[in-house]
Short mmCIF file of C-alpha atoms in Angstrom, two decimals:
data_model
loop_
_atom_site.label_atom_id
_atom_site.label_comp_id
_atom_site.label_asym_id
_atom_site.label_seq_id
_atom_site.Cartn_x
_atom_site.Cartn_y
_atom_site.Cartn_z
CA MET A 19 186.10 269.57 37.35
CA ALA A 20 186.09 267.31 34.31
CA PRO A 21 184.79 269.10 31.19
CA ASN A 22 181.24 268.23 30.11
CA GLN A 23 180.68 265.99 33.13
CA GLU A 24 177.10 264.72 33.16
CA TYR A 25 174.85 266.23 35.84
CA ALA A 26 177.66 268.22 37.44
CA LEU A 27 175.06 270.67 38.82
CA LEU A 28 172.29 269.67 41.23
CA CYS A 29 169.62 272.19 42.25
CA LEU A 30 167.15 271.84 45.13
CA GLU A 31 164.12 273.96 45.97
CA ASN A 32 160.38 274.34 45.48
CA PRO A 33 158.88 273.64 42.02
CA LEU A 34 155.96 275.96 41.34
CA LEU A 35 153.63 276.85 38.53
CA ASP A 36 153.67 280.61 38.04
CA ILE A 37 150.27 282.16 37.36
CA GLN A 38 151.35 285.51 36.00
CA GLY A 39 149.05 288.39 35.11
CA GLN A 40 148.99 292.14 34.66
CA GLY A 41 147.76 294.11 37.66
CA ASP A 42 147.78 297.49 39.32
CA ALA A 43 147.99 299.11 42.74
CA ALA A 44 144.34 298.23 43.42
CA LEU A 45 144.99 294.52 42.88
CA LEU A 46 147.99 294.64 45.19
CA GLU A 47 145.92 296.40 47.83
CA LYS A 48 143.08 293.89 47.44
CA TYR A 49 145.37 291.08 48.56
CA GLY A 50 147.50 293.07 51.00
CA MET A 51 150.62 292.88 48.84
CA LYS A 52 153.45 295.33 48.16
CA PRO A 53 155.24 296.19 44.92
CA ASN A 54 158.27 294.02 44.18
CA ASP A 55 157.68 291.72 47.15
CA ALA A 56 157.72 287.94 47.65
CA ILE A 57 155.52 286.38 50.34
CA LEU A 58 154.03 283.05 51.37
CA ALA A 59 150.28 282.77 50.89
CA GLU A 60 147.87 283.03 53.79
CA GLU A 61 144.14 282.33 53.74
CA LYS A 62 143.43 285.89 52.51
CA HIS A 63 145.51 285.25 49.39
CA MET A 64 143.83 282.05 48.19
CA GLY A 65 141.49 283.88 45.82
CA LEU A 66 144.39 285.51 43.99
CA TYR A 67 145.19 282.58 41.70
CA GLU A 68 141.71 282.25 40.22
CA ASP A 69 141.40 286.04 40.10
CA LEU A 70 144.53 286.23 37.93
CA LEU A 71 143.28 283.47 35.64
CA GLN A 72 139.78 284.86 35.23
CA ASN A 73 140.37 288.61 35.22
CA HIS A 74 143.98 289.42 34.38
CA ASP A 75 144.86 287.41 31.27
CA ALA A 76 147.21 285.21 33.28
CA LYS A 77 149.84 283.01 31.69
CA LEU A 78 150.98 279.66 33.10
CA ILE A 79 154.77 279.49 33.29
CA ALA A 80 157.05 276.88 34.83
CA GLY A 81 158.47 278.53 37.92
CA GLY A 82 160.05 278.16 41.30
CA ALA A 83 163.22 280.21 41.76
CA ALA A 84 165.81 277.42 41.72
CA GLN A 85 163.96 275.59 38.95
CA ASN A 86 164.28 278.77 36.87
CA THR A 87 167.96 278.91 37.75
CA ALA A 88 168.42 275.25 36.81
CA ARG A 89 166.77 275.80 33.40
CA GLY A 90 168.95 278.86 32.85
CA ALA A 91 172.15 277.02 33.70
CA GLN A 92 171.19 274.16 31.40
CA TYR A 93 170.60 276.67 28.59
CA ILE A 94 174.31 277.56 28.75
CA LEU A 95 175.83 274.21 29.73
CA PRO A 96 176.21 271.10 27.54
CA PRO A 97 173.26 268.64 27.40
CA ASN A 98 172.63 266.54 30.51
CA SER A 99 174.46 268.90 32.86
CA VAL A 100 171.74 269.84 35.37
CA LEU A 101 169.45 267.92 37.73
CA TYR A 102 166.59 269.56 39.64
CA ILE A 103 164.95 268.12 42.77
CA GLY A 104 161.74 269.15 44.53
CA CYS A 105 158.18 267.99 45.28
CA VAL A 106 155.03 268.25 43.12
CA GLY A 107 151.48 266.96 43.27
CA ARG A 108 149.97 264.25 41.11
CA ASP A 109 148.11 266.57 38.73
CA LYS A 110 148.12 268.29 35.35
CA TYR A 111 150.16 271.20 36.68
CA ALA A 112 153.01 268.85 37.54
CA ASP A 113 152.78 267.55 33.97
CA ILE A 114 153.17 271.13 32.71
CA LEU A 115 156.27 271.61 34.85
CA THR A 116 157.77 268.30 33.75
CA ALA A 117 157.18 269.10 30.08
CA ALA A 118 158.69 272.58 30.42
CA CYS A 119 161.80 271.18 32.08
CA LYS A 120 162.12 268.47 29.44
CA ASP A 121 161.90 271.11 26.71
CA ALA A 122 164.73 272.97 28.45
CA GLY A 123 166.85 269.82 28.60
CA LEU A 124 166.59 269.74 32.39
CA ARG A 125 166.38 266.42 34.23
CA THR A 126 163.98 266.36 37.17
CA GLU A 127 163.72 263.97 40.09
CA TYR A 128 160.46 265.07 41.68
CA ARG A 129 159.00 263.59 44.80
CA VAL A 130 155.28 263.19 43.98
CA ASP A 131 152.87 263.88 46.82
CA ASP A 132 149.42 262.26 46.63
CA THR A 133 147.68 264.60 49.10
CA GLN A 134 148.67 268.12 48.01
CA PRO A 135 148.36 269.85 44.62
CA THR A 136 151.38 271.22 42.81
CA GLY A 137 152.52 274.52 44.31
CA ARG A 138 151.49 277.82 42.72
CA CYS A 139 152.95 281.30 42.64
CA GLY A 140 150.66 284.19 41.84
CA VAL A 141 152.68 286.90 40.08
CA ILE A 142 151.23 290.39 39.72
CA ILE A 143 153.03 292.48 37.11
CA THR A 144 152.78 296.25 37.59
CA GLY A 145 154.86 298.06 34.99
CA HIS A 146 158.41 296.71 35.31
CA ASP A 147 157.76 295.47 38.85
CA ARG A 148 156.46 292.12 40.03
CA SER A 149 154.95 290.89 43.29
CA MET A 150 154.85 287.18 44.10
CA CYS A 151 152.58 285.23 46.43
CA THR A 152 153.43 281.56 46.83
CA HIS A 153 151.17 278.73 47.93
CA LEU A 154 153.69 275.95 48.44
CA ALA A 155 151.19 273.07 48.71
CA ALA A 156 153.06 269.94 47.49
CA ALA A 157 156.37 271.83 47.35
CA ASN A 158 156.12 272.01 51.14
CA GLU A 159 156.09 268.21 51.36
CA TYR A 160 159.65 267.46 50.28
CA LYS A 161 161.32 264.87 52.52
CA LEU A 162 164.93 263.97 53.24
CA GLU A 163 164.04 260.34 52.56
CA HIS A 164 163.53 261.17 48.88
CA LEU A 165 167.01 262.67 48.62
CA GLN A 166 168.45 259.59 50.32
CA GLN A 167 166.86 257.12 47.90
CA PRO A 168 169.68 255.23 46.16
CA GLN A 169 168.84 256.44 42.64
CA VAL A 170 168.68 260.06 43.83
CA TRP A 171 171.68 259.96 46.17
CA GLU A 172 173.70 258.47 43.33
CA MET A 173 173.06 261.74 41.46
CA VAL A 174 174.04 263.72 44.57
CA GLU A 175 177.37 261.90 44.63
CA LYS A 176 177.90 262.50 40.91
CA ALA A 177 177.28 266.25 41.12
CA GLN A 178 180.16 268.63 41.82
CA VAL A 179 178.16 271.80 42.46
CA TYR A 180 175.04 272.11 44.64
CA TYR A 181 172.71 275.09 44.28
CA VAL A 182 169.99 275.52 46.91
CA GLY A 183 167.33 278.21 46.82
CA GLY A 184 166.74 279.81 50.20
CA TYR A 185 163.00 279.24 49.89
CA HIS A 186 163.70 275.58 50.69
CA LEU A 187 164.69 276.62 54.22
CA THR A 188 160.92 276.89 54.82
CA VAL A 189 160.44 273.28 53.72
CA CYS A 190 163.15 270.71 54.50
CA VAL A 191 166.26 271.97 56.27
CA PRO A 192 167.64 268.41 56.73
CA ALA A 193 167.80 268.00 52.93
CA VAL A 194 169.64 271.33 52.59
CA MET A 195 172.09 270.33 55.30
CA ALA A 196 172.67 266.90 53.74
CA LEU A 197 173.89 268.63 50.57
CA ALA A 198 175.89 271.21 52.52
CA GLU A 199 177.67 268.55 54.55
CA GLU A 200 178.34 266.42 51.48
CA ALA A 201 179.90 269.41 49.75
CA ALA A 202 182.15 270.27 52.69
CA ALA A 203 183.23 266.68 53.26
CA LYS A 204 184.20 266.10 49.61
CA ASN A 205 185.41 269.61 48.71
CA LYS A 206 182.51 270.22 46.34
CA THR A 207 180.90 273.61 45.82
CA PHE A 208 177.84 274.69 47.84
CA ILE A 209 175.88 277.73 46.65
CA LEU A 210 172.92 279.24 48.49
CA SER A 211 170.54 281.96 47.36
CA LEU A 212 168.89 284.21 49.96
CA SER A 213 165.80 284.19 47.69
CA ALA A 214 163.60 286.76 49.46
CA PRO A 215 163.74 289.27 52.34
CA PHE A 216 161.51 287.12 54.55
CA ILE A 217 164.06 284.28 54.58
CA PRO A 218 166.68 286.10 56.69
CA GLN A 219 163.92 287.93 58.55
CA PHE A 220 161.76 284.99 59.65
CA PHE A 221 163.92 281.93 58.97
CA THR A 222 167.06 283.29 60.56
CA ALA A 223 168.01 280.15 62.49
CA PRO A 224 167.95 277.69 59.55
CA LEU A 225 169.72 280.24 57.35
CA ASP A 226 172.45 280.66 59.95
CA GLN A 227 172.72 276.87 60.22
CA THR A 228 173.76 276.76 56.56
CA ALA A 229 176.15 279.72 56.77
CA PRO A 230 179.37 277.80 57.56
CA TYR A 231 178.88 275.82 54.36
CA TRP A 232 178.46 278.71 51.92
CA ASP A 233 181.13 278.73 49.22
CA TYR A 234 178.98 281.22 47.32
CA LEU A 235 176.06 283.26 48.62
CA ILE A 236 173.81 285.07 46.14
CA GLY A 237 171.21 287.71 47.00
CA ASN A 238 169.90 291.11 46.05
CA GLU A 239 170.19 294.39 47.93
CA THR A 240 166.80 294.04 49.67
CA GLU A 241 167.63 290.55 50.89
CA ALA A 242 171.07 291.67 52.06
CA ARG A 243 169.60 294.53 54.06
CA SER A 244 167.02 292.17 55.54
CA TYR A 245 169.90 289.93 56.68
CA ALA A 246 171.66 292.95 58.19
CA ALA A 247 168.53 293.98 60.10
CA ALA A 248 167.90 290.45 61.38
CA HIS A 249 171.49 290.26 62.65
CA ALA A 250 171.58 293.79 64.11
CA LEU A 251 174.46 294.90 61.88
CA ASP A 252 173.39 298.55 62.10
CA THR A 253 174.17 299.26 58.46
CA THR A 254 172.40 299.34 55.12
CA ASP A 255 175.59 299.75 53.10
CA ILE A 256 175.79 296.84 50.64
CA PRO A 257 179.60 296.49 50.44
CA THR A 258 179.78 296.50 54.25
CA ILE A 259 177.11 293.80 54.49
CA ALA A 260 178.84 291.75 51.79
CA LYS A 261 182.12 291.93 53.71
CA HIS A 262 180.41 290.76 56.90
CA LEU A 263 178.86 287.79 55.09
CA ALA A 264 182.17 286.87 53.50
CA ARG A 265 183.95 286.88 56.87
CA LEU A 266 181.56 284.49 58.63
CA PRO A 267 183.17 281.25 59.90
CA LYS A 268 183.52 278.57 57.21
CA LYS A 269 183.51 274.78 57.43
CA ASN A 270 185.48 273.95 54.27
CA THR A 271 188.66 276.01 54.48
CA GLN A 272 189.94 274.72 51.14
CA LYS A 273 187.70 277.19 49.29
CA PRO A 274 187.21 280.94 49.65
CA ARG A 275 183.79 282.39 50.36
CA THR A 276 182.30 284.62 47.70
CA VAL A 277 179.26 286.82 48.29
CA ILE A 278 177.37 288.25 45.30
CA ILE A 279 174.78 291.00 45.83
CA THR A 280 172.85 292.21 42.79
CA GLN A 281 171.20 295.64 42.80
CA GLY A 282 168.93 295.74 39.77
CA THR A 283 170.41 298.24 37.32
CA ASP A 284 173.02 299.36 39.84
CA PRO A 285 176.40 297.59 39.97
CA THR A 286 176.63 294.08 41.38
CA VAL A 287 178.77 293.89 44.52
CA VAL A 288 181.08 290.89 44.95
CA ALA A 289 183.09 290.21 48.13
CA VAL A 290 185.68 287.45 48.45
CA ALA A 291 187.31 286.27 51.68
CA LYS A 292 190.25 283.88 51.60
CA PRO A 293 189.61 280.59 53.46
CA SER A 294 192.20 281.48 56.11
CA GLU A 295 190.39 284.75 56.81
CA THR A 296 186.82 283.51 57.28
CA GLY A 297 185.78 283.75 60.90
CA ASP A 298 187.91 286.88 61.43
CA GLU A 299 185.77 289.99 61.83
CA ASN A 300 188.69 292.22 60.87
CA ALA A 301 190.05 290.20 57.97
CA ASP A 302 190.70 291.87 54.63
CA VAL A 303 188.03 291.14 52.04
CA ASP A 304 188.40 291.85 48.33
CA VAL A 305 185.35 293.77 47.09
CA LYS A 306 184.52 294.63 43.48
CA GLU A 307 181.60 296.22 41.70
CA PHE A 308 180.45 295.00 38.29
CA LYS A 309 178.38 297.19 36.03
CA VAL A 310 175.32 295.44 34.60
CA ARG A 311 174.60 294.97 30.90
CA GLU A 312 172.38 297.79 29.79
CA VAL A 313 168.91 297.02 28.45
CA GLY A 314 166.79 299.84 27.08
CA THR A 315 163.55 300.57 28.93
CA SER A 316 161.54 299.88 25.78
CA GLU A 317 163.08 296.38 25.58
CA ILE A 318 162.08 295.37 29.12
CA ASN A 319 159.04 293.12 29.16
CA ASP A 320 159.11 291.53 32.62
CA THR A 321 161.65 291.50 35.46
CA ASN A 322 160.11 288.39 37.03
CA GLY A 323 162.85 285.79 37.31
CA ALA A 324 165.72 288.15 36.46
CA GLY A 325 167.50 287.22 39.69
CA ASP A 326 166.94 283.53 38.96
CA ALA A 327 168.40 284.06 35.49
CA PHE A 328 171.44 285.83 36.92
CA ALA A 329 172.01 282.90 39.26
CA GLY A 330 171.62 280.46 36.35
CA GLY A 331 174.27 282.19 34.28
CA PHE A 332 176.60 282.66 37.24
CA VAL A 333 176.31 279.06 38.40
CA ALA A 334 176.87 277.81 34.85
CA GLY A 335 180.12 279.76 34.86
CA ILE A 336 181.17 278.17 38.15
CA VAL A 337 180.38 274.69 36.78
CA GLN A 338 182.50 275.46 33.72
CA GLY A 339 185.42 276.65 35.84
CA LYS A 340 185.25 280.23 34.57
CA THR A 341 186.90 283.12 36.38
CA LEU A 342 184.76 284.99 38.90
CA ASP A 343 184.60 288.03 36.60
CA GLU A 344 183.35 285.94 33.70
CA ALA A 345 180.84 284.02 35.84
CA VAL A 346 179.35 287.32 37.02
CA ASP A 347 179.12 288.53 33.43
CA MET A 348 177.44 285.28 32.38
CA GLY A 349 174.83 285.98 35.05
CA GLN A 350 174.35 289.54 33.81
CA TRP A 351 174.02 288.28 30.24
CA LEU A 352 171.35 285.68 31.00
CA ALA A 353 169.40 288.16 33.12
CA SER A 354 169.48 290.64 30.23
CA LEU A 355 167.86 288.01 28.01
CA SER A 356 165.27 287.08 30.63
CA ILE A 357 163.86 290.56 31.18
CA ARG A 358 163.06 290.87 27.48
CA GLU A 359 160.51 288.05 27.78
CA LEU A 360 157.49 287.17 29.93
CA GLY A 361 159.05 285.28 32.81
CA PRO A 362 162.43 283.55 32.69
CA ARG A 363 162.06 282.03 29.21
CA TRP A 364 165.47 282.59 27.63
CA VAL A 365 165.09 279.22 25.90
CA LEU A 366 163.24 281.19 23.19
CA PHE A 367 166.59 282.68 22.21
CA THR A 368 169.27 281.01 20.11
CA LEU A 369 172.05 283.32 21.30
CA HIS A 370 175.38 282.17 22.70
CA TYR A 371 177.29 283.87 25.48
CA THR A 372 180.36 285.98 24.72
CA PHE A 373 182.39 287.77 27.36
CA SER A 374 181.49 291.45 27.76
CA SER A 375 184.04 294.25 27.95
CA PHE A 376 182.23 295.50 31.06
CA TYR A 377 183.97 297.35 33.84
CA ALA A 378 184.83 295.67 37.09
CA PHE A 379 186.47 297.87 39.66
CA PRO A 380 187.65 297.36 43.26
CA LEU A 381 186.12 299.22 46.16
CA ALA A 382 188.29 300.73 48.83
#
């Protein structure tokens, strides 16, 4: 990849305005939510957003998982490196999102829907945990036709790395597949995030449709175990699940498949299968664990968006052509900044990444 190429990274998912407030077990119970969960809103959840604003000192933060990741990657990369695509409403909340992205140096190509409001995500913070309830609204109205517009598709062709948040599998699978097929056909890099446990659990078919195109798959331990349960793997062991994912059949055999599973403060598991070995259930897979960067408990403000931040740092490393070890550490570094702030707002920092002398060790 040419150094400092403009808009080398293109991200697609669901732009949302996070309405984030402090809560407790009673608030979770009131809306039928669990600690550290991510769900789509039903009718019973619609009062949550106003409840947070009126009663829980809520803050409005530009959100949406892949939009957070895009802002994080742009924080590390040179100016004009990242483009983000999704759908918003024609309202003041879309203006807030646009302004936040502009402040982060992120270019957006939003489809604007005239019938639905901008999507919202109610975030309940309980201690160091967060629970998210998303009302997609306009974000659910993204259309393939927008991606295929000449001025947008020109940016697709310019980009060398595509990052798609798994939440978009609930919205517009044809748009996801258009990027996946473009990547495979032109030997570009396609990265998918599992995003939440309900994606492999309830959107198994569209997730599996994208699987042959994964050059990189990113998820956390809960999402990985949800995938294992949905596919009857009969295991909860993270390295074993990572190996299975790495071995799945692959469309573009010019690139290896790399699976990255984060585990909070526990080591990140990374499995790599050579292109010639994908599709072979018994193939050897290289597996490593990477210790995370330590952050003192007193320094942790909010874990909301930590996974998005990790993905942002990791993907920035891939765009820059860094080694796998360094890309993982870049993800750990950006996540360590994010959890010190309310939401993924590392743009408040003026720090620059330096490689950590962390330990990476192979697993037998």
